[in-house]
Amino acid sequence: MNTSISSHPGAAIVTGASSGIGRVYAQHLAARGHDVILVARREDRLRRLATELAGRHGVGAEVLVSDLSKPEDVARLEDRIESDASISMLVNNAGFSALKPVTQTPDETIAKMIALNVTALTLLSKAAIAAFTSRGRGALINIGSGAGFAPYPGIPVYGATKAYVYLFTQSLQSEVEDTPVRVQLVLPGAVVSEGWEVAGGNDLEPLPPEIVMSTEDLVRAALRGLDLGERVTAPSVQDEALLRAYEAAGSRALQGAFDATPAARYAEP
Ligand SMILES: NC(=O)c1ccc[n+]([C@@H]2O[C@H](COP(=O)([O-])OP(=O)(O)OC[C@H]3O[C@@H](n4cnc5c(N)ncnc54)[C@H](OP(=O)(O)O)[C@@H]3O)[C@@H](O)[C@H]2O)c1
């Protein structure tokens, strides 16, 4: 077996690795032989996970305590991605939601949500595709949400941040066309995690169990989608044709949005 450095899968950064989906990504990537760089704010949890993964899989496991709603912490991670040639994967997973109408959401919460879900994800994606294309290998995985497909009552800002992730990540795919670099957009539906508690969802009726996926099933399916070469992986969407139809309708609306002549319905009566 070739055990040279070039056959090593490299290091994977997982943001939001202290719980939920990110934690399970870190476990699976370590099991696949990646060294892992675990990013979140709760250091105790990250350290416990690092010890577990290093012990179980014999991989390097590093903790980078960061608040990715803060520009200085995002810049530090961008520098690391650019300067550390061992990094071959970034999972942009950290994110949060608030289940509230926009008028009842504090300004600070809105600003933090956009800073984390949008700004950090954008800057880290940029650093990753620049570094990966220059190194000739790498995979960027951005975690969007089914909530970004259409307006969903109660999560106006969150849904819009995930609609951003949908468009932004798909746009990036054209920037890595004809390179070995991979960009995958993952669209979970409803997944059991602490994210619901963070969002304030504990005050609501529990979701019917038949629509809620486990973090384990979600991450397994998402990594299978990556292995299959998918650009967009939506594990809960049973009918793949629905995804294709949504994409096709978006492309048609984009084309239809450009015309020098106002549509006939706007003619003066
Ligand atoms: N659960 C769902 O139903 C669902 C559905 C669709 C999409 N998603 C998306 O999946 C991703 C993971 O969510 P989850 O459900 O696994 O939620 P979760 O269990 O609450 O995990 C969120 C992770 O993000 C980290 N995080 C939060 N704020 C951060 C900050 N300012 N800086 C750095 N890290 C931060 C948290 O760690 P610390 O608190 O330690 O910082 C935690 O590790 C999110 O992007 C979410 O929008 C979730």
Tab-separated table of C-alpha atoms and ligand atoms in Angstrom:
chain	number	residue	atom	x	y	z
A	1	MET	CA	0.000	0.000	0.000
A	2	ASN	CA	1.255	3.471	-0.838
A	3	THR	CA	1.489	5.412	2.392
A	4	SER	CA	3.273	8.449	0.974
A	5	ILE	CA	2.140	11.936	1.946
A	6	SER	CA	0.402	12.397	-1.417
A	7	SER	CA	-1.988	9.482	-0.694
A	8	HIS	CA	-3.043	11.009	2.629
A	9	PRO	CA	-6.539	12.494	2.284
A	10	GLY	CA	-5.311	15.681	3.968
A	11	ALA	CA	-6.810	17.730	6.722
A	12	ALA	CA	-10.484	18.654	6.890
A	13	ILE	CA	-11.715	21.786	8.615
A	14	VAL	CA	-15.197	21.385	10.055
A	15	THR	CA	-16.872	24.536	11.334
A	16	GLY	CA	-19.529	24.056	13.970
A	17	ALA	CA	-17.954	20.749	15.030
A	18	SER	CA	-18.990	21.024	18.674
A	19	SER	CA	-22.481	19.596	18.078
A	20	GLY	CA	-25.074	18.302	15.653
A	21	ILE	CA	-24.260	17.858	11.990
A	22	GLY	CA	-20.713	19.240	12.258
A	23	ARG	CA	-19.765	16.841	15.014
A	24	VAL	CA	-20.929	13.873	12.921
A	25	TYR	CA	-19.062	15.190	9.852
A	26	ALA	CA	-15.883	15.341	11.966
A	27	GLN	CA	-16.432	11.746	13.131
A	28	HIS	CA	-16.958	10.448	9.579
A	29	LEU	CA	-14.076	12.398	8.056
A	30	ALA	CA	-11.707	11.172	10.788
A	31	ALA	CA	-12.930	7.616	10.106
A	32	ARG	CA	-12.022	8.196	6.437
A	33	GLY	CA	-8.468	9.076	7.520
A	34	HIS	CA	-8.615	12.874	7.377
A	35	ASP	CA	-6.810	14.833	10.047
A	36	VAL	CA	-9.467	17.137	11.439
A	37	ILE	CA	-9.428	20.771	12.463
A	38	LEU	CA	-12.419	21.372	14.699
A	39	VAL	CA	-13.843	24.882	14.808
A	40	ALA	CA	-16.541	26.343	17.103
A	41	ARG	CA	-16.810	28.465	20.258
A	42	ARG	CA	-17.231	25.757	22.924
A	43	GLU	CA	-13.671	24.651	23.614
A	44	ASP	CA	-14.489	21.894	26.126
A	45	ARG	CA	-16.667	20.051	23.626
A	46	LEU	CA	-14.138	20.430	20.815
A	47	ARG	CA	-11.328	19.111	23.021
A	48	ARG	CA	-13.351	16.051	24.045
A	49	LEU	CA	-14.160	15.334	20.395
A	50	ALA	CA	-10.518	15.824	19.345
A	51	THR	CA	-9.355	13.337	21.987
A	52	GLU	CA	-12.032	10.840	20.899
A	53	LEU	CA	-11.155	11.087	17.195
A	54	ALA	CA	-7.384	10.990	17.647
A	55	GLY	CA	-7.739	7.944	19.916
A	56	ARG	CA	-10.240	6.054	17.781
A	57	HIS	CA	-8.880	6.735	14.312
A	58	GLY	CA	-5.216	7.669	14.874
A	59	VAL	CA	-5.635	10.959	13.004
A	60	GLY	CA	-4.438	14.423	13.918
A	61	ALA	CA	-7.215	16.387	15.627
A	62	GLU	CA	-6.750	20.064	16.331
A	63	VAL	CA	-9.048	22.502	18.058
A	64	LEU	CA	-9.454	26.078	16.835
A	65	VAL	CA	-11.751	27.956	19.176
A	66	SER	CA	-13.370	30.640	17.026
A	67	ASP	CA	-16.419	32.829	16.955
A	68	LEU	CA	-17.087	32.999	13.225
A	69	SER	CA	-19.493	35.892	13.638
A	70	LYS	CA	-16.350	37.946	14.412
A	71	PRO	CA	-14.305	39.215	11.449
A	72	GLU	CA	-10.953	38.657	13.215
A	73	ASP	CA	-11.699	34.975	13.854
A	74	VAL	CA	-12.833	34.476	10.253
A	75	ALA	CA	-9.657	36.181	8.988
A	76	ARG	CA	-7.525	33.882	11.173
A	77	LEU	CA	-9.191	30.829	9.633
A	78	GLU	CA	-8.836	32.223	6.108
A	79	ASP	CA	-5.083	32.683	6.748
A	80	ARG	CA	-4.836	29.102	7.945
A	81	ILE	CA	-6.610	27.767	4.840
A	82	GLU	CA	-4.326	29.793	2.577
A	83	SER	CA	-1.072	28.924	4.355
A	84	ASP	CA	-1.514	25.262	5.327
A	85	ALA	CA	-1.036	23.058	2.268
A	86	SER	CA	-2.227	19.967	4.176
A	87	ILE	CA	-5.813	21.274	4.189
A	88	SER	CA	-7.840	19.517	1.505
A	89	MET	CA	-11.398	19.980	2.724
A	90	LEU	CA	-13.568	22.646	4.291
A	91	VAL	CA	-17.015	21.878	5.644
A	92	ASN	CA	-18.766	25.234	6.113
A	93	ASN	CA	-21.342	23.956	8.570
A	94	ALA	CA	-21.529	26.462	11.451
A	95	GLY	CA	-24.827	28.275	11.371
A	96	PHE	CA	-27.839	29.111	13.466
A	97	SER	CA	-31.475	30.062	13.155
A	98	ALA	CA	-34.051	32.042	15.124
A	99	LEU	CA	-37.671	30.962	14.875
A	100	LYS	CA	-39.185	34.444	15.048
A	101	PRO	CA	-40.808	36.982	12.763
A	102	VAL	CA	-38.240	39.572	11.740
A	103	THR	CA	-39.951	42.319	13.759
A	104	GLN	CA	-39.468	40.240	16.919
A	105	THR	CA	-35.846	39.327	16.235
A	106	PRO	CA	-33.270	41.530	17.969
A	107	ASP	CA	-30.963	43.464	15.615
A	108	GLU	CA	-27.945	41.815	17.206
A	109	THR	CA	-29.283	38.327	16.462
A	110	ILE	CA	-29.961	39.267	12.840
A	111	ALA	CA	-26.476	40.748	12.439
A	112	LYS	CA	-24.807	37.679	13.991
A	113	MET	CA	-26.839	35.295	11.866
A	114	ILE	CA	-25.887	37.067	8.662
A	115	ALA	CA	-22.259	37.354	9.828
A	116	LEU	CA	-22.062	33.600	10.483
A	117	ASN	CA	-24.408	32.026	7.935
A	118	VAL	CA	-23.470	34.364	5.064
A	119	THR	CA	-20.301	36.439	5.573
A	120	ALA	CA	-18.114	33.806	7.244
A	121	LEU	CA	-19.267	31.107	4.813
A	122	THR	CA	-18.516	33.392	1.851
A	123	LEU	CA	-15.046	34.462	2.977
A	124	LEU	CA	-14.028	30.945	4.000
A	125	SER	CA	-15.345	29.536	0.692
A	126	LYS	CA	-13.316	32.128	-1.183
A	127	ALA	CA	-10.150	31.245	0.750
A	128	ALA	CA	-10.784	27.534	0.195
A	129	ILE	CA	-11.366	27.593	-3.552
A	130	ALA	CA	-8.381	29.921	-4.070
A	131	ALA	CA	-6.116	27.632	-2.027
A	132	PHE	CA	-7.504	24.363	-3.436
A	133	THR	CA	-7.288	25.452	-7.076
A	134	SER	CA	-3.689	26.567	-6.628
A	135	ARG	CA	-2.849	23.236	-4.939
A	136	GLY	CA	-4.761	21.199	-7.510
A	137	ARG	CA	-6.953	19.360	-5.010
A	138	GLY	CA	-9.627	19.968	-2.433
A	139	ALA	CA	-13.310	19.851	-1.630
A	140	LEU	CA	-15.554	22.574	-0.302
A	141	ILE	CA	-18.813	21.461	1.300
A	142	ASN	CA	-21.335	24.173	2.119
A	143	ILE	CA	-24.299	23.354	4.323
A	144	GLY	CA	-27.396	25.152	3.100
A	145	SER	CA	-30.946	24.100	3.961
A	146	GLY	CA	-34.207	23.035	2.405
A	147	ALA	CA	-35.458	26.222	4.121
A	148	GLY	CA	-33.642	28.168	1.387
A	149	PHE	CA	-35.900	26.802	-1.376
A	150	ALA	CA	-38.836	29.100	-0.643
A	151	PRO	CA	-40.115	31.457	2.082
A	152	TYR	CA	-40.974	29.454	5.203
A	153	PRO	CA	-43.115	31.031	7.926
A	154	GLY	CA	-41.254	31.982	11.107
A	155	ILE	CA	-37.672	31.944	9.827
A	156	PRO	CA	-37.457	34.969	7.494
A	157	VAL	CA	-33.798	35.814	8.064
A	158	TYR	CA	-32.545	32.253	8.415
A	159	GLY	CA	-34.346	31.090	5.263
A	160	ALA	CA	-32.883	34.015	3.343
A	161	THR	CA	-29.342	33.251	4.562
A	162	LYS	CA	-29.779	29.698	3.288
A	163	ALA	CA	-31.162	30.924	-0.052
A	164	TYR	CA	-27.902	32.886	-0.266
A	165	VAL	CA	-25.908	29.707	0.404
A	166	TYR	CA	-27.870	27.981	-2.386
A	167	LEU	CA	-27.092	30.609	-5.034
A	168	PHE	CA	-23.578	31.417	-3.866
A	169	THR	CA	-22.399	27.810	-3.680
A	170	GLN	CA	-23.822	26.952	-7.092
A	171	SER	CA	-22.121	30.029	-8.552
A	172	LEU	CA	-18.804	28.859	-7.093
A	173	GLN	CA	-19.167	25.593	-8.946
A	174	SER	CA	-18.627	27.410	-12.230
A	175	GLU	CA	-15.422	28.938	-10.822
A	176	VAL	CA	-13.886	25.502	-10.264
A	177	GLU	CA	-15.111	24.010	-13.551
A	178	ASP	CA	-12.301	22.113	-15.299
A	179	THR	CA	-10.236	21.880	-12.107
A	180	PRO	CA	-9.918	18.915	-9.738
A	181	VAL	CA	-11.543	20.984	-6.989
A	182	ARG	CA	-14.979	19.902	-5.816
A	183	VAL	CA	-17.777	22.098	-4.502
A	184	GLN	CA	-20.784	20.386	-2.960
A	185	LEU	CA	-23.930	22.053	-1.694
A	186	VAL	CA	-25.700	20.022	0.988
A	187	LEU	CA	-29.351	20.786	1.734
A	188	PRO	CA	-30.594	19.139	4.916
A	189	GLY	CA	-34.320	19.213	5.616
A	190	ALA	CA	-35.231	18.917	9.296
A	191	VAL	CA	-32.490	17.228	11.319
A	192	VAL	CA	-32.472	16.392	15.039
A	193	SER	CA	-29.877	18.632	16.664
A	194	GLU	CA	-29.343	21.255	19.323
A	195	GLY	CA	-29.892	23.761	16.519
A	196	TRP	CA	-33.646	23.584	17.226
A	197	GLU	CA	-33.059	24.564	20.853
A	198	VAL	CA	-30.753	27.421	19.772
A	199	ALA	CA	-33.458	28.628	17.365
A	200	GLY	CA	-36.118	28.542	20.077
A	201	GLY	CA	-37.961	25.600	18.535
A	202	ASN	CA	-38.479	23.877	21.889
A	203	ASP	CA	-41.462	26.153	22.458
A	204	LEU	CA	-43.202	24.723	19.376
A	205	GLU	CA	-45.102	21.489	18.809
A	206	PRO	CA	-42.562	18.734	18.068
A	207	LEU	CA	-42.156	18.028	14.348
A	208	PRO	CA	-43.704	14.744	13.154
A	209	PRO	CA	-40.998	12.065	13.425
A	210	GLU	CA	-41.481	11.027	9.790
A	211	ILE	CA	-40.021	14.314	8.533
A	212	VAL	CA	-37.037	14.577	10.889
A	213	MET	CA	-33.746	12.916	9.898
A	214	SER	CA	-30.930	11.918	12.277
A	215	THR	CA	-27.564	13.677	12.004
A	216	GLU	CA	-26.003	10.275	11.299
A	217	ASP	CA	-28.293	9.538	8.316
A	218	LEU	CA	-27.861	13.088	7.013
A	219	VAL	CA	-24.060	13.016	7.065
A	220	ARG	CA	-23.827	9.480	5.680
A	221	ALA	CA	-26.076	10.439	2.748
A	222	ALA	CA	-24.232	13.729	2.188
A	223	LEU	CA	-20.846	11.993	2.052
A	224	ARG	CA	-22.293	9.363	-0.269
A	225	GLY	CA	-23.458	12.256	-2.485
A	226	LEU	CA	-19.914	13.638	-2.409
A	227	ASP	CA	-18.499	10.243	-3.392
A	228	LEU	CA	-21.021	10.071	-6.247
A	229	GLY	CA	-19.770	13.430	-7.526
A	230	GLU	CA	-22.998	15.294	-6.802
A	231	ARG	CA	-22.943	19.081	-6.846
A	232	VAL	CA	-26.180	19.375	-4.916
A	233	THR	CA	-27.139	16.801	-2.298
A	234	ALA	CA	-30.532	17.001	-0.644
A	235	PRO	CA	-30.815	13.793	1.391
A	236	SER	CA	-34.490	14.206	2.341
A	237	VAL	CA	-35.730	14.930	-1.178
A	238	GLN	CA	-36.996	11.535	-2.313
A	239	ASP	CA	-37.897	12.631	-5.838
A	240	GLU	CA	-34.718	13.737	-7.592
A	241	ALA	CA	-36.790	15.080	-10.492
A	242	LEU	CA	-38.169	17.724	-8.103
A	243	LEU	CA	-34.665	19.125	-7.592
A	244	ARG	CA	-33.993	19.161	-11.340
A	245	ALA	CA	-37.358	20.869	-11.997
A	246	TYR	CA	-36.588	23.517	-9.336
A	247	GLU	CA	-33.189	24.209	-10.907
A	248	ALA	CA	-34.674	24.332	-14.396
A	249	ALA	CA	-37.441	26.740	-13.312
A	250	GLY	CA	-34.790	28.990	-11.701
A	251	SER	CA	-32.737	29.032	-14.928
A	252	ARG	CA	-35.809	29.853	-16.998
A	253	ALA	CA	-36.823	32.672	-14.607
A	254	LEU	CA	-33.257	34.041	-14.797
A	255	GLN	CA	-33.351	34.094	-18.575
A	256	GLY	CA	-36.865	35.524	-18.578
A	257	ALA	CA	-35.829	38.334	-16.209
A	258	PHE	CA	-33.814	40.133	-18.882
A	259	ASP	CA	-35.830	41.960	-21.524
A	260	ALA	CA	-35.682	45.591	-22.622
A	261	THR	CA	-39.463	45.745	-23.061
A	262	PRO	CA	-41.800	45.941	-20.017
A	263	ALA	CA	-44.168	42.978	-19.937
A	264	ALA	CA	-47.584	43.531	-21.562
A	265	ARG	CA	-49.364	43.443	-18.154
A	266	TYR	CA	-47.693	46.782	-17.276
A	267	ALA	CA	-49.032	48.613	-20.338
A	268	GLU	CA	-50.944	51.801	-19.374
A	269	PRO	CA	-54.717	51.102	-19.394
B	1	LIG	N1	-30.888	20.851	12.199
B	1	LIG	C1	-31.578	21.136	11.102
B	1	LIG	O1	-32.789	20.839	11.014
B	1	LIG	C2	-30.905	21.785	9.936
B	1	LIG	C3	-31.584	21.803	8.723
B	1	LIG	C4	-31.002	22.410	7.627
B	1	LIG	C5	-29.746	22.986	7.761
B	1	LIG	N2	-29.098	22.960	8.953
B	1	LIG	C6	-27.783	23.618	9.044
B	1	LIG	O2	-26.831	22.702	9.502
B	1	LIG	C7	-25.770	23.413	10.146
B	1	LIG	C8	-25.489	22.779	11.494
B	1	LIG	O3	-26.635	22.931	12.321
B	1	LIG	P1	-27.041	21.881	13.441
B	1	LIG	O4	-28.450	21.526	13.216
B	1	LIG	O5	-26.038	20.796	13.542
B	1	LIG	O6	-27.026	22.844	14.712
B	1	LIG	P2	-26.210	22.800	16.070
B	1	LIG	O7	-26.236	21.447	16.667
B	1	LIG	O8	-26.732	23.952	16.862
B	1	LIG	O9	-24.721	23.113	15.596
B	1	LIG	C9	-24.321	24.386	15.199
B	1	LIG	C10	-22.816	24.452	15.284
B	1	LIG	O10	-22.392	25.772	14.870
B	1	LIG	C11	-21.535	26.295	15.863
B	1	LIG	N3	-21.643	27.729	15.935
B	1	LIG	C12	-22.756	28.477	16.226
B	1	LIG	N4	-22.441	29.775	16.243
B	1	LIG	C13	-21.116	29.862	15.974
B	1	LIG	C14	-20.203	30.930	15.867
B	1	LIG	N5	-20.584	32.211	16.074
B	1	LIG	N6	-18.915	30.667	15.578
B	1	LIG	C15	-18.512	29.394	15.379
B	1	LIG	N7	-19.313	28.332	15.459
B	1	LIG	C16	-20.607	28.567	15.763
B	1	LIG	C17	-21.994	25.656	17.170
B	1	LIG	O11	-20.919	25.599	18.102
B	1	LIG	P3	-20.649	26.590	19.324
B	1	LIG	O12	-21.973	26.952	19.920
B	1	LIG	O13	-19.769	25.777	20.208
B	1	LIG	O14	-19.928	27.761	18.719
B	1	LIG	C18	-22.311	24.257	16.703
B	1	LIG	O15	-21.148	23.476	16.667
B	1	LIG	C19	-26.218	24.877	10.223
B	1	LIG	O16	-25.628	25.609	9.176
B	1	LIG	C20	-27.716	24.770	10.028
B	1	LIG	O17	-28.264	25.956	9.487
B	1	LIG	C21	-29.650	22.378	10.053
